[in-house]
Amino acid sequence: MLVLQLEPVHPYSFSATTRRLDHFEKTAYLFREGFYYRTLHLKERAVVVGIGWDGGQILVEVEEELSEGEIQCLKGMIRRMFSLDVDLAPFYEQMKKEPRLAPIVESRRGLHFVLDPTLYECLIKTIISQQLNLSFAATLIQRLIEGTGDKVPFRGETLPVFPTPPQVARLEYEDLQRLQFNRRKAEYVIDISRKIVDGTLDLEGMKTLPDQLVTDQLVSLRGVGRWTAECLLLFGLGRPDLLPAADIGLRNALRKAYGLQWQPTEADVRQWGENWTPWRSYATFYLWDTLI
DNA sequence: GGCCAGGCTAGCA
DNA sequence: TGCTAGCATGGC
């Protein structure tokens, strides 16, 4: 068994960071004996990877034999997915000046984003989650994964692998409607997968583009609006200064944090959020965390 | 039973 | 350019 130790930039709280996996990522992550297991595509194949914590470092365990190239690939993926290189010290310093947010931030010290391994997985999951309550969205995501993706054996059972664009592109709209997708959502998911397969959409190429260009390209896709693009910048690319001001969850969290009797508008959120630049993503993330 | 879910598009004025 | 019905179902 291969075990890697990865040092995060401190402060880093593994328990605070993985807490949302237990709530929102149960289809992707299997929790066993202190480790979060999921399948990841390493170059040519999918393997099961366990992610744990030894009190100061991230532990990554893999039962299969890996080549040196695959090990380097895996290290890079885990560092990126678990935001191990994000230094939150300046964020905490800035939040001390926000009386309503300071206690929320302080009690979650070390909480980092967990990103999706690929932009494709992030985009598909976000489109499915549009407008639905999170538990039903998770059901639909699970049905897509289990019905379309590969499976990898793991300790006498199997773990599902998030489907590839070609696998989804081969589906018919009716296949997803049978899983209780509405017609339009089925079209969005399949049409976007087909665009990736035929080369007219290059998600991975967006990694190096500035936020606004990524947003422009994404919003031009049928099924992707501003909220979805912002979620991709947050949970796919880990960009630090996004404010999904229209998001109902963020507005609910602010109402709670500020003790309001009324629902803040998108404009309210934008105005308050100006003080959080250049850390608006993390401010949003910490506020979302109060809803769990 | 009704309304809201971590929205978006199409169709209408 | 701006507004809104409809979507497919679960949870409260």
PDB file of C-alpha atoms (C1' of nucleotides) in Angstrom:
ATOM      1  CA  MET A   1       0.000   0.000   0.000  1.00  0.00           C
ATOM      2  CA  LEU A   2       1.264   3.412  -1.004  1.00  0.00           C
ATOM      3  CA  VAL A   3       0.901   6.166   1.617  1.00  0.00           C
ATOM      4  CA  LEU A   4       1.791   9.760   0.786  1.00  0.00           C
ATOM      5  CA  GLN A   5       2.108  12.573   3.306  1.00  0.00           C
ATOM      6  CA  LEU A   6       1.215  16.034   2.052  1.00  0.00           C
ATOM      7  CA  GLU A   7       1.935  19.110   4.121  1.00  0.00           C
ATOM      8  CA  PRO A   8      -0.768  21.787   3.937  1.00  0.00           C
ATOM      9  CA  VAL A   9      -0.249  25.490   4.504  1.00  0.00           C
ATOM     10  CA  HIS A  10      -1.399  26.036   8.090  1.00  0.00           C
ATOM     11  CA  PRO A  11      -3.801  26.748   9.641  1.00  0.00           C
ATOM     12  CA  TYR A  12      -5.573  23.773   8.093  1.00  0.00           C
ATOM     13  CA  SER A  13      -8.481  21.944   9.725  1.00  0.00           C
ATOM     14  CA  PHE A  14      -9.178  18.571   8.134  1.00  0.00           C
ATOM     15  CA  SER A  15     -12.328  18.031  10.196  1.00  0.00           C
ATOM     16  CA  ALA A  16     -13.811  21.421   9.279  1.00  0.00           C
ATOM     17  CA  THR A  17     -12.874  20.953   5.633  1.00  0.00           C
ATOM     18  CA  THR A  18     -14.315  17.454   5.256  1.00  0.00           C
ATOM     19  CA  ARG A  19     -17.493  18.155   7.212  1.00  0.00           C
ATOM     20  CA  ARG A  20     -19.371  19.180   4.089  1.00  0.00           C
ATOM     21  CA  LEU A  21     -18.331  15.964   2.333  1.00  0.00           C
ATOM     22  CA  ASP A  22     -20.464  14.086   4.841  1.00  0.00           C
ATOM     23  CA  HIS A  23     -23.474  16.219   3.892  1.00  0.00           C
ATOM     24  CA  PHE A  24     -23.143  17.049   0.199  1.00  0.00           C
ATOM     25  CA  GLU A  25     -20.718  14.565  -1.323  1.00  0.00           C
ATOM     26  CA  LYS A  26     -21.939  11.250   0.005  1.00  0.00           C
ATOM     27  CA  THR A  27     -22.245   9.922  -3.525  1.00  0.00           C
ATOM     28  CA  ALA A  28     -18.619  10.742  -4.319  1.00  0.00           C
ATOM     29  CA  TYR A  29     -16.911   9.979  -1.002  1.00  0.00           C
ATOM     30  CA  LEU A  30     -17.109   6.838   1.125  1.00  0.00           C
ATOM     31  CA  PHE A  31     -16.052   7.366   4.741  1.00  0.00           C
ATOM     32  CA  ARG A  32     -14.320   4.437   6.466  1.00  0.00           C
ATOM     33  CA  GLU A  33     -12.157   4.452   9.588  1.00  0.00           C
ATOM     34  CA  GLY A  34     -11.030   8.051   9.359  1.00  0.00           C
ATOM     35  CA  PHE A  35     -10.446   8.060   5.597  1.00  0.00           C
ATOM     36  CA  TYR A  36     -12.512   9.526   2.778  1.00  0.00           C
ATOM     37  CA  TYR A  37     -12.391   7.230  -0.255  1.00  0.00           C
ATOM     38  CA  ARG A  38     -13.278   8.138  -3.804  1.00  0.00           C
ATOM     39  CA  THR A  39     -12.267   7.163  -7.321  1.00  0.00           C
ATOM     40  CA  LEU A  40     -10.007   9.461  -9.317  1.00  0.00           C
ATOM     41  CA  HIS A  41      -8.869   9.341 -12.923  1.00  0.00           C
ATOM     42  CA  LEU A  42      -5.057   9.234 -13.011  1.00  0.00           C
ATOM     43  CA  LYS A  43      -3.951   9.639 -16.594  1.00  0.00           C
ATOM     44  CA  GLU A  44      -5.276   6.419 -18.206  1.00  0.00           C
ATOM     45  CA  ARG A  45      -7.152   4.691 -15.385  1.00  0.00           C
ATOM     46  CA  ALA A  46      -9.357   5.235 -12.351  1.00  0.00           C
ATOM     47  CA  VAL A  47      -8.087   4.206  -8.909  1.00  0.00           C
ATOM     48  CA  VAL A  48      -9.514   4.347  -5.404  1.00  0.00           C
ATOM     49  CA  VAL A  49      -7.796   6.961  -3.257  1.00  0.00           C
ATOM     50  CA  GLY A  50      -8.169   7.354   0.505  1.00  0.00           C
ATOM     51  CA  ILE A  51      -7.639  10.758   2.095  1.00  0.00           C
ATOM     52  CA  GLY A  52      -7.000  11.073   5.841  1.00  0.00           C
ATOM     53  CA  TRP A  53      -5.200  13.160   8.440  1.00  0.00           C
ATOM     54  CA  ASP A  54      -2.412  12.408  10.889  1.00  0.00           C
ATOM     55  CA  GLY A  55      -2.850  15.504  13.027  1.00  0.00           C
ATOM     56  CA  GLY A  56      -0.659  17.792  10.945  1.00  0.00           C
ATOM     57  CA  GLN A  57      -0.514  16.413   7.414  1.00  0.00           C
ATOM     58  CA  ILE A  58      -2.827  14.958   4.809  1.00  0.00           C
ATOM     59  CA  LEU A  59      -2.436  11.205   4.297  1.00  0.00           C
ATOM     60  CA  VAL A  60      -3.156   9.772   0.855  1.00  0.00           C
ATOM     61  CA  GLU A  61      -3.357   6.007   0.515  1.00  0.00           C
ATOM     62  CA  VAL A  62      -3.666   3.886  -2.613  1.00  0.00           C
ATOM     63  CA  GLU A  63      -3.701   0.089  -2.648  1.00  0.00           C
ATOM     64  CA  GLU A  64      -2.722  -0.291  -6.300  1.00  0.00           C
ATOM     65  CA  GLU A  65       0.803  -0.023  -7.680  1.00  0.00           C
ATOM     66  CA  LEU A  66       1.349   3.418  -9.207  1.00  0.00           C
ATOM     67  CA  SER A  67       4.006   4.622 -11.619  1.00  0.00           C
ATOM     68  CA  GLU A  68       6.139   7.616 -10.652  1.00  0.00           C
ATOM     69  CA  GLY A  69       4.178   9.715 -13.142  1.00  0.00           C
ATOM     70  CA  GLU A  70       0.873   8.665 -11.601  1.00  0.00           C
ATOM     71  CA  ILE A  71       2.156   9.482  -8.119  1.00  0.00           C
ATOM     72  CA  GLN A  72       3.087  13.005  -9.190  1.00  0.00           C
ATOM     73  CA  CYS A  73      -0.275  13.414 -10.883  1.00  0.00           C
ATOM     74  CA  LEU A  74      -2.071  12.220  -7.748  1.00  0.00           C
ATOM     75  CA  LYS A  75      -0.113  14.555  -5.474  1.00  0.00           C
ATOM     76  CA  GLY A  76      -0.995  17.511  -7.653  1.00  0.00           C
ATOM     77  CA  MET A  77      -4.673  16.549  -7.740  1.00  0.00           C
ATOM     78  CA  ILE A  78      -4.970  16.188  -3.973  1.00  0.00           C
ATOM     79  CA  ARG A  79      -3.117  19.435  -3.301  1.00  0.00           C
ATOM     80  CA  ARG A  80      -5.474  21.236  -5.656  1.00  0.00           C
ATOM     81  CA  MET A  81      -8.689  19.476  -4.559  1.00  0.00           C
ATOM     82  CA  PHE A  82      -8.096  20.017  -0.843  1.00  0.00           C
ATOM     83  CA  SER A  83      -6.666  23.541  -1.268  1.00  0.00           C
ATOM     84  CA  LEU A  84      -3.453  22.594   0.529  1.00  0.00           C
ATOM     85  CA  ASP A  85      -1.561  25.597  -0.855  1.00  0.00           C
ATOM     86  CA  VAL A  86      -4.133  28.254   0.033  1.00  0.00           C
ATOM     87  CA  ASP A  87      -2.802  30.493   2.808  1.00  0.00           C
ATOM     88  CA  LEU A  88      -5.792  31.855   4.709  1.00  0.00           C
ATOM     89  CA  ALA A  89      -3.823  34.056   7.119  1.00  0.00           C
ATOM     90  CA  PRO A  90      -4.569  37.311   5.208  1.00  0.00           C
ATOM     91  CA  PHE A  91      -8.255  36.329   4.985  1.00  0.00           C
ATOM     92  CA  TYR A  92      -8.467  35.873   8.752  1.00  0.00           C
ATOM     93  CA  GLU A  93      -6.698  39.174   9.306  1.00  0.00           C
ATOM     94  CA  GLN A  94      -9.183  40.957   7.038  1.00  0.00           C
ATOM     95  CA  MET A  95     -12.235  39.310   8.618  1.00  0.00           C
ATOM     96  CA  LYS A  96     -11.313  40.651  12.051  1.00  0.00           C
ATOM     97  CA  LYS A  97     -12.678  43.961  10.749  1.00  0.00           C
ATOM     98  CA  GLU A  98     -16.100  42.402   9.987  1.00  0.00           C
ATOM     99  CA  PRO A  99     -17.893  42.176  13.331  1.00  0.00           C
ATOM    100  CA  ARG A 100     -20.712  39.935  12.100  1.00  0.00           C
ATOM    101  CA  LEU A 101     -18.473  37.545  10.193  1.00  0.00           C
ATOM    102  CA  ALA A 102     -15.510  37.421  12.580  1.00  0.00           C
ATOM    103  CA  PRO A 103     -17.038  34.881  14.994  1.00  0.00           C
ATOM    104  CA  ILE A 104     -18.228  32.671  12.106  1.00  0.00           C
ATOM    105  CA  VAL A 105     -14.779  32.681  10.559  1.00  0.00           C
ATOM    106  CA  GLU A 106     -12.910  32.243  13.828  1.00  0.00           C
ATOM    107  CA  SER A 107     -14.940  29.179  14.863  1.00  0.00           C
ATOM    108  CA  ARG A 108     -14.084  27.513  11.533  1.00  0.00           C
ATOM    109  CA  ARG A 109     -10.401  28.304  11.513  1.00  0.00           C
ATOM    110  CA  GLY A 110      -8.612  26.124   8.946  1.00  0.00           C
ATOM    111  CA  LEU A 111     -11.692  25.407   6.807  1.00  0.00           C
ATOM    112  CA  HIS A 112     -10.687  25.151   3.134  1.00  0.00           C
ATOM    113  CA  PHE A 113     -12.520  24.534  -0.114  1.00  0.00           C
ATOM    114  CA  VAL A 114     -12.776  20.982  -1.411  1.00  0.00           C
ATOM    115  CA  LEU A 115     -12.751  21.243  -5.198  1.00  0.00           C
ATOM    116  CA  ASP A 116     -14.040  18.743  -7.706  1.00  0.00           C
ATOM    117  CA  PRO A 117     -11.286  16.783  -9.468  1.00  0.00           C
ATOM    118  CA  THR A 118     -12.349  17.935 -12.948  1.00  0.00           C
ATOM    119  CA  LEU A 119     -14.233  20.892 -14.349  1.00  0.00           C
ATOM    120  CA  TYR A 120     -16.481  18.463 -16.171  1.00  0.00           C
ATOM    121  CA  GLU A 121     -17.624  16.771 -12.963  1.00  0.00           C
ATOM    122  CA  CYS A 122     -18.146  20.159 -11.364  1.00  0.00           C
ATOM    123  CA  LEU A 123     -20.163  21.513 -14.275  1.00  0.00           C
ATOM    124  CA  ILE A 124     -22.446  18.502 -14.589  1.00  0.00           C
ATOM    125  CA  LYS A 125     -23.112  18.335 -10.855  1.00  0.00           C
ATOM    126  CA  THR A 126     -23.821  22.059 -10.717  1.00  0.00           C
ATOM    127  CA  ILE A 127     -26.274  21.959 -13.623  1.00  0.00           C
ATOM    128  CA  ILE A 128     -28.108  19.077 -12.011  1.00  0.00           C
ATOM    129  CA  SER A 129     -28.272  21.025  -8.730  1.00  0.00           C
ATOM    130  CA  GLN A 130     -29.869  24.093 -10.309  1.00  0.00           C
ATOM    131  CA  GLN A 131     -33.017  25.104  -8.477  1.00  0.00           C
ATOM    132  CA  LEU A 132     -33.473  21.700  -6.779  1.00  0.00           C
ATOM    133  CA  ASN A 133     -33.204  21.024  -3.095  1.00  0.00           C
ATOM    134  CA  LEU A 134     -29.819  19.503  -2.372  1.00  0.00           C
ATOM    135  CA  SER A 135     -31.042  16.084  -1.325  1.00  0.00           C
ATOM    136  CA  PHE A 136     -32.968  15.501  -4.539  1.00  0.00           C
ATOM    137  CA  ALA A 137     -30.047  16.895  -6.559  1.00  0.00           C
ATOM    138  CA  ALA A 138     -27.768  14.361  -4.847  1.00  0.00           C
ATOM    139  CA  THR A 139     -30.187  11.582  -5.796  1.00  0.00           C
ATOM    140  CA  LEU A 140     -30.095  12.595  -9.454  1.00  0.00           C
ATOM    141  CA  ILE A 141     -26.291  12.865  -9.445  1.00  0.00           C
ATOM    142  CA  GLN A 142     -26.024   9.417  -7.899  1.00  0.00           C
ATOM    143  CA  ARG A 143     -28.354   7.928 -10.510  1.00  0.00           C
ATOM    144  CA  LEU A 144     -26.301   9.457 -13.328  1.00  0.00           C
ATOM    145  CA  ILE A 145     -23.023   8.179 -11.870  1.00  0.00           C
ATOM    146  CA  GLU A 146     -24.237   4.677 -11.134  1.00  0.00           C
ATOM    147  CA  GLY A 147     -26.057   4.273 -14.420  1.00  0.00           C
ATOM    148  CA  THR A 148     -23.398   5.715 -16.712  1.00  0.00           C
ATOM    149  CA  GLY A 149     -19.928   5.567 -15.196  1.00  0.00           C
ATOM    150  CA  ASP A 150     -17.469   2.700 -14.627  1.00  0.00           C
ATOM    151  CA  LYS A 151     -17.022   0.842 -11.378  1.00  0.00           C
ATOM    152  CA  VAL A 152     -13.804   0.020  -9.551  1.00  0.00           C
ATOM    153  CA  PRO A 153     -13.494  -2.889  -7.094  1.00  0.00           C
ATOM    154  CA  PHE A 154     -12.711  -1.862  -3.526  1.00  0.00           C
ATOM    155  CA  ARG A 155     -12.426  -4.261  -0.578  1.00  0.00           C
ATOM    156  CA  GLY A 156     -15.075  -6.677  -1.743  1.00  0.00           C
ATOM    157  CA  GLU A 157     -17.477  -3.985  -3.031  1.00  0.00           C
ATOM    158  CA  THR A 158     -17.349  -1.549  -5.926  1.00  0.00           C
ATOM    159  CA  LEU A 159     -17.030   2.211  -6.030  1.00  0.00           C
ATOM    160  CA  PRO A 160     -18.539   4.225  -8.885  1.00  0.00           C
ATOM    161  CA  VAL A 161     -16.424   6.428 -11.149  1.00  0.00           C
ATOM    162  CA  PHE A 162     -17.830   9.756 -12.336  1.00  0.00           C
ATOM    163  CA  PRO A 163     -18.729   9.238 -16.012  1.00  0.00           C
ATOM    164  CA  THR A 164     -16.556  10.670 -18.769  1.00  0.00           C
ATOM    165  CA  PRO A 165     -17.915  13.078 -21.410  1.00  0.00           C
ATOM    166  CA  PRO A 166     -18.052  10.297 -24.060  1.00  0.00           C
ATOM    167  CA  GLN A 167     -20.067   8.063 -21.741  1.00  0.00           C
ATOM    168  CA  VAL A 168     -22.662  10.785 -21.140  1.00  0.00           C
ATOM    169  CA  ALA A 169     -22.579  11.915 -24.781  1.00  0.00           C
ATOM    170  CA  ARG A 170     -23.745   8.445 -25.835  1.00  0.00           C
ATOM    171  CA  LEU A 171     -26.944   8.695 -23.771  1.00  0.00           C
ATOM    172  CA  GLU A 172     -30.307   9.745 -25.193  1.00  0.00           C
ATOM    173  CA  TYR A 173     -32.373  12.432 -23.464  1.00  0.00           C
ATOM    174  CA  GLU A 174     -34.979   9.808 -22.596  1.00  0.00           C
ATOM    175  CA  ASP A 175     -32.366   7.835 -20.642  1.00  0.00           C
ATOM    176  CA  LEU A 176     -31.997  10.707 -18.186  1.00  0.00           C
ATOM    177  CA  GLN A 177     -35.725  11.451 -18.160  1.00  0.00           C
ATOM    178  CA  ARG A 178     -36.227   7.912 -16.912  1.00  0.00           C
ATOM    179  CA  LEU A 179     -33.951   8.853 -13.986  1.00  0.00           C
ATOM    180  CA  GLN A 180     -36.390  11.730 -13.268  1.00  0.00           C
ATOM    181  CA  PHE A 181     -34.352  14.476 -14.890  1.00  0.00           C
ATOM    182  CA  ASN A 182     -36.654  17.017 -16.476  1.00  0.00           C
ATOM    183  CA  ARG A 183     -36.389  17.214 -20.248  1.00  0.00           C
ATOM    184  CA  ARG A 184     -34.365  20.426 -20.343  1.00  0.00           C
ATOM    185  CA  LYS A 185     -31.891  19.309 -17.708  1.00  0.00           C
ATOM    186  CA  ALA A 186     -31.356  16.087 -19.663  1.00  0.00           C
ATOM    187  CA  GLU A 187     -30.640  18.163 -22.763  1.00  0.00           C
ATOM    188  CA  TYR A 188     -28.188  20.469 -20.986  1.00  0.00           C
ATOM    189  CA  VAL A 189     -26.158  17.612 -19.510  1.00  0.00           C
ATOM    190  CA  ILE A 190     -25.986  15.541 -22.686  1.00  0.00           C
ATOM    191  CA  ASP A 191     -25.506  18.429 -25.125  1.00  0.00           C
ATOM    192  CA  ILE A 192     -22.593  19.839 -23.110  1.00  0.00           C
ATOM    193  CA  SER A 193     -20.979  16.405 -22.963  1.00  0.00           C
ATOM    194  CA  ARG A 194     -21.338  16.093 -26.744  1.00  0.00           C
ATOM    195  CA  LYS A 195     -19.701  19.495 -27.248  1.00  0.00           C
ATOM    196  CA  ILE A 196     -16.717  18.353 -25.228  1.00  0.00           C
ATOM    197  CA  VAL A 197     -16.468  15.149 -27.245  1.00  0.00           C
ATOM    198  CA  ASP A 198     -16.630  16.923 -30.614  1.00  0.00           C
ATOM    199  CA  GLY A 199     -14.093  19.512 -29.486  1.00  0.00           C
ATOM    200  CA  THR A 200     -16.281  22.637 -29.587  1.00  0.00           C
ATOM    201  CA  LEU A 201     -16.016  23.060 -25.798  1.00  0.00           C
ATOM    202  CA  ASP A 202     -12.640  23.006 -24.009  1.00  0.00           C
ATOM    203  CA  LEU A 203     -13.245  23.135 -20.259  1.00  0.00           C
ATOM    204  CA  GLU A 204      -9.690  22.331 -19.227  1.00  0.00           C
ATOM    205  CA  GLY A 205      -8.454  25.238 -21.323  1.00  0.00           C
ATOM    206  CA  MET A 206     -10.363  27.582 -19.012  1.00  0.00           C
ATOM    207  CA  LYS A 207      -8.018  26.875 -16.107  1.00  0.00           C
ATOM    208  CA  THR A 208      -5.643  29.620 -17.176  1.00  0.00           C
ATOM    209  CA  LEU A 209      -8.234  32.240 -18.182  1.00  0.00           C
ATOM    210  CA  PRO A 210      -9.307  35.181 -15.990  1.00  0.00           C
ATOM    211  CA  ASP A 211     -12.655  34.919 -14.167  1.00  0.00           C
ATOM    212  CA  GLN A 212     -14.569  37.130 -16.563  1.00  0.00           C
ATOM    213  CA  LEU A 213     -13.517  35.222 -19.694  1.00  0.00           C
ATOM    214  CA  VAL A 214     -14.425  31.917 -18.076  1.00  0.00           C
ATOM    215  CA  THR A 215     -17.824  33.326 -17.138  1.00  0.00           C
ATOM    216  CA  ASP A 216     -18.442  34.644 -20.660  1.00  0.00           C
ATOM    217  CA  GLN A 217     -17.609  31.299 -22.253  1.00  0.00           C
ATOM    218  CA  LEU A 218     -19.667  29.288 -19.785  1.00  0.00           C
ATOM    219  CA  VAL A 219     -22.753  31.512 -19.915  1.00  0.00           C
ATOM    220  CA  SER A 220     -22.878  31.112 -23.685  1.00  0.00           C
ATOM    221  CA  LEU A 221     -23.662  27.414 -23.139  1.00  0.00           C
ATOM    222  CA  ARG A 222     -27.307  26.458 -23.067  1.00  0.00           C
ATOM    223  CA  GLY A 223     -28.146  25.511 -19.482  1.00  0.00           C
ATOM    224  CA  VAL A 224     -25.452  27.644 -17.873  1.00  0.00           C
ATOM    225  CA  GLY A 225     -26.346  30.971 -16.276  1.00  0.00           C
ATOM    226  CA  ARG A 226     -24.422  33.254 -14.016  1.00  0.00           C
ATOM    227  CA  TRP A 227     -24.929  31.190 -10.868  1.00  0.00           C
ATOM    228  CA  THR A 228     -23.671  28.017 -12.518  1.00  0.00           C
ATOM    229  CA  ALA A 229     -20.620  29.788 -13.935  1.00  0.00           C
ATOM    230  CA  GLU A 230     -19.820  31.192 -10.498  1.00  0.00           C
ATOM    231  CA  CYS A 231     -20.101  27.757  -8.925  1.00  0.00           C
ATOM    232  CA  LEU A 232     -17.636  26.429 -11.495  1.00  0.00           C
ATOM    233  CA  LEU A 233     -15.193  29.206 -10.680  1.00  0.00           C
ATOM    234  CA  LEU A 234     -15.609  28.399  -6.983  1.00  0.00           C
ATOM    235  CA  PHE A 235     -15.762  24.608  -6.802  1.00  0.00           C
ATOM    236  CA  GLY A 236     -14.041  23.754 -10.074  1.00  0.00           C
ATOM    237  CA  LEU A 237     -11.270  26.316 -10.257  1.00  0.00           C
ATOM    238  CA  GLY A 238     -10.960  27.470  -6.640  1.00  0.00           C
ATOM    239  CA  ARG A 239     -10.887  31.145  -7.622  1.00  0.00           C
ATOM    240  CA  PRO A 240     -10.702  33.225  -4.414  1.00  0.00           C
ATOM    241  CA  ASP A 241     -12.820  36.288  -5.181  1.00  0.00           C
ATOM    242  CA  LEU A 242     -16.246  35.197  -6.434  1.00  0.00           C
ATOM    243  CA  LEU A 243     -19.505  36.393  -4.923  1.00  0.00           C
ATOM    244  CA  PRO A 244     -22.600  34.455  -6.030  1.00  0.00           C
ATOM    245  CA  ALA A 245     -24.797  37.267  -4.777  1.00  0.00           C
ATOM    246  CA  ALA A 246     -28.067  35.853  -6.109  1.00  0.00           C
ATOM    247  CA  ASP A 247     -27.542  32.490  -4.441  1.00  0.00           C
ATOM    248  CA  ILE A 248     -30.413  31.679  -2.112  1.00  0.00           C
ATOM    249  CA  GLY A 249     -28.137  29.841   0.305  1.00  0.00           C
ATOM    250  CA  LEU A 250     -25.789  32.805   0.692  1.00  0.00           C
ATOM    251  CA  ARG A 251     -28.717  35.160   1.236  1.00  0.00           C
ATOM    252  CA  ASN A 252     -30.205  32.845   3.852  1.00  0.00           C
ATOM    253  CA  ALA A 253     -26.843  32.614   5.593  1.00  0.00           C
ATOM    254  CA  LEU A 254     -26.478  36.393   5.673  1.00  0.00           C
ATOM    255  CA  ARG A 255     -29.972  36.853   7.026  1.00  0.00           C
ATOM    256  CA  LYS A 256     -29.058  34.472   9.822  1.00  0.00           C
ATOM    257  CA  ALA A 257     -25.609  35.967  10.460  1.00  0.00           C
ATOM    258  CA  TYR A 258     -26.922  39.533  10.523  1.00  0.00           C
ATOM    259  CA  GLY A 259     -30.084  38.621  12.461  1.00  0.00           C
ATOM    260  CA  LEU A 260     -32.392  40.100   9.829  1.00  0.00           C
ATOM    261  CA  GLN A 261     -36.178  39.712   9.735  1.00  0.00           C
ATOM    262  CA  TRP A 262     -36.162  40.170   5.956  1.00  0.00           C
ATOM    263  CA  GLN A 263     -34.458  38.457   3.047  1.00  0.00           C
ATOM    264  CA  PRO A 264     -31.451  40.421   1.703  1.00  0.00           C
ATOM    265  CA  THR A 265     -31.507  41.098  -2.024  1.00  0.00           C
ATOM    266  CA  GLU A 266     -28.789  40.394  -4.526  1.00  0.00           C
ATOM    267  CA  ALA A 267     -27.889  44.094  -4.453  1.00  0.00           C
ATOM    268  CA  ASP A 268     -27.549  44.017  -0.643  1.00  0.00           C
ATOM    269  CA  VAL A 269     -25.189  41.065  -0.853  1.00  0.00           C
ATOM    270  CA  ARG A 270     -23.067  42.757  -3.498  1.00  0.00           C
ATOM    271  CA  GLN A 271     -22.756  45.893  -1.428  1.00  0.00           C
ATOM    272  CA  TRP A 272     -21.807  44.089   1.801  1.00  0.00           C
ATOM    273  CA  GLY A 273     -19.440  41.832  -0.105  1.00  0.00           C
ATOM    274  CA  GLU A 274     -17.317  44.698  -1.378  1.00  0.00           C
ATOM    275  CA  ASN A 275     -15.498  44.714   1.952  1.00  0.00           C
ATOM    276  CA  TRP A 276     -14.525  41.055   1.540  1.00  0.00           C
ATOM    277  CA  THR A 277     -12.475  41.501  -1.647  1.00  0.00           C
ATOM    278  CA  PRO A 278     -10.135  39.777  -2.545  1.00  0.00           C
ATOM    279  CA  TRP A 279     -11.536  36.917  -0.433  1.00  0.00           C
ATOM    280  CA  ARG A 280     -15.200  36.944  -1.402  1.00  0.00           C
ATOM    281  CA  SER A 281     -15.186  33.226  -2.289  1.00  0.00           C
ATOM    282  CA  TYR A 282     -13.962  32.258   1.151  1.00  0.00           C
ATOM    283  CA  ALA A 283     -16.363  34.636   2.884  1.00  0.00           C
ATOM    284  CA  THR A 284     -19.166  33.004   0.888  1.00  0.00           C
ATOM    285  CA  PHE A 285     -17.888  29.537   1.708  1.00  0.00           C
ATOM    286  CA  TYR A 286     -17.732  30.216   5.434  1.00  0.00           C
ATOM    287  CA  LEU A 287     -21.256  31.631   5.332  1.00  0.00           C
ATOM    288  CA  TRP A 288     -22.539  28.584   3.467  1.00  0.00           C
ATOM    289  CA  ASP A 289     -20.939  26.453   6.150  1.00  0.00           C
ATOM    290  CA  THR A 290     -23.268  27.988   8.751  1.00  0.00           C
ATOM    291  CA  LEU A 291     -26.208  26.332   6.978  1.00  0.00           C
ATOM    292  CA  ILE A 292     -24.953  22.772   7.473  1.00  0.00           C
TER     293      ILE A 292
ATOM    294  C1'  DG B   1     -51.733  20.982   0.331  1.00  0.00           C
ATOM    295  C1'  DG B   2     -48.766  24.672  -0.989  1.00  0.00           C
ATOM    296  C1'  DC B   3     -44.468  26.690  -1.380  1.00  0.00           C
ATOM    297  C1'  DC B   4     -39.730  26.683  -1.781  1.00  0.00           C
ATOM    298  C1'  DA B   5     -35.346  24.357  -3.294  1.00  0.00           C
ATOM    299  C1'  DG B   6     -27.434  26.564  -3.769  1.00  0.00           C
ATOM    300  C1'  DG B   7     -31.761  28.527 -11.796  1.00  0.00           C
ATOM    301  C1'  DC B   8     -32.455  28.702 -16.524  1.00  0.00           C
ATOM    302  C1'  DT B   9     -34.637  29.121 -20.955  1.00  0.00           C
ATOM    303  C1'  DA B  10     -38.118  30.441 -24.102  1.00  0.00           C
ATOM    304  C1'  DG B  11     -41.722  33.244 -25.193  1.00  0.00           C
ATOM    305  C1'  DC B  12     -44.045  37.272 -24.723  1.00  0.00           C
ATOM    306  C1'  DA B  13     -44.805  42.466 -24.257  1.00  0.00           C
TER     307       DA B  13
ATOM    308  C1'  DT C   1     -34.738  45.171 -22.536  1.00  0.00           C
ATOM    309  C1'  DG C   2     -37.428  43.271 -19.135  1.00  0.00           C
ATOM    310  C1'  DC C   3     -40.707  40.050 -17.100  1.00  0.00           C
ATOM    311  C1'  DT C   4     -42.457  35.367 -16.012  1.00  0.00           C
ATOM    312  C1'  DA C   5     -44.438  30.504 -16.639  1.00  0.00           C
ATOM    313  C1'  DG C   6     -42.814  26.129 -16.523  1.00  0.00           C
ATOM    314  C1'  DC C   7     -39.883  22.658 -15.242  1.00  0.00           C
ATOM    315  C1'  DA C   8     -39.877  17.352 -11.914  1.00  0.00           C
ATOM    316  C1'  DT C   9     -39.716  16.092  -7.491  1.00  0.00           C
ATOM    317  C1'  DG C  10     -38.632  16.105  -2.336  1.00  0.00           C
ATOM    318  C1'  DG C  11     -39.006  18.200   2.043  1.00  0.00           C
ATOM    319  C1'  DC C  12     -41.121  20.961   5.347  1.00  0.00           C
TER     320       DC C  12
END
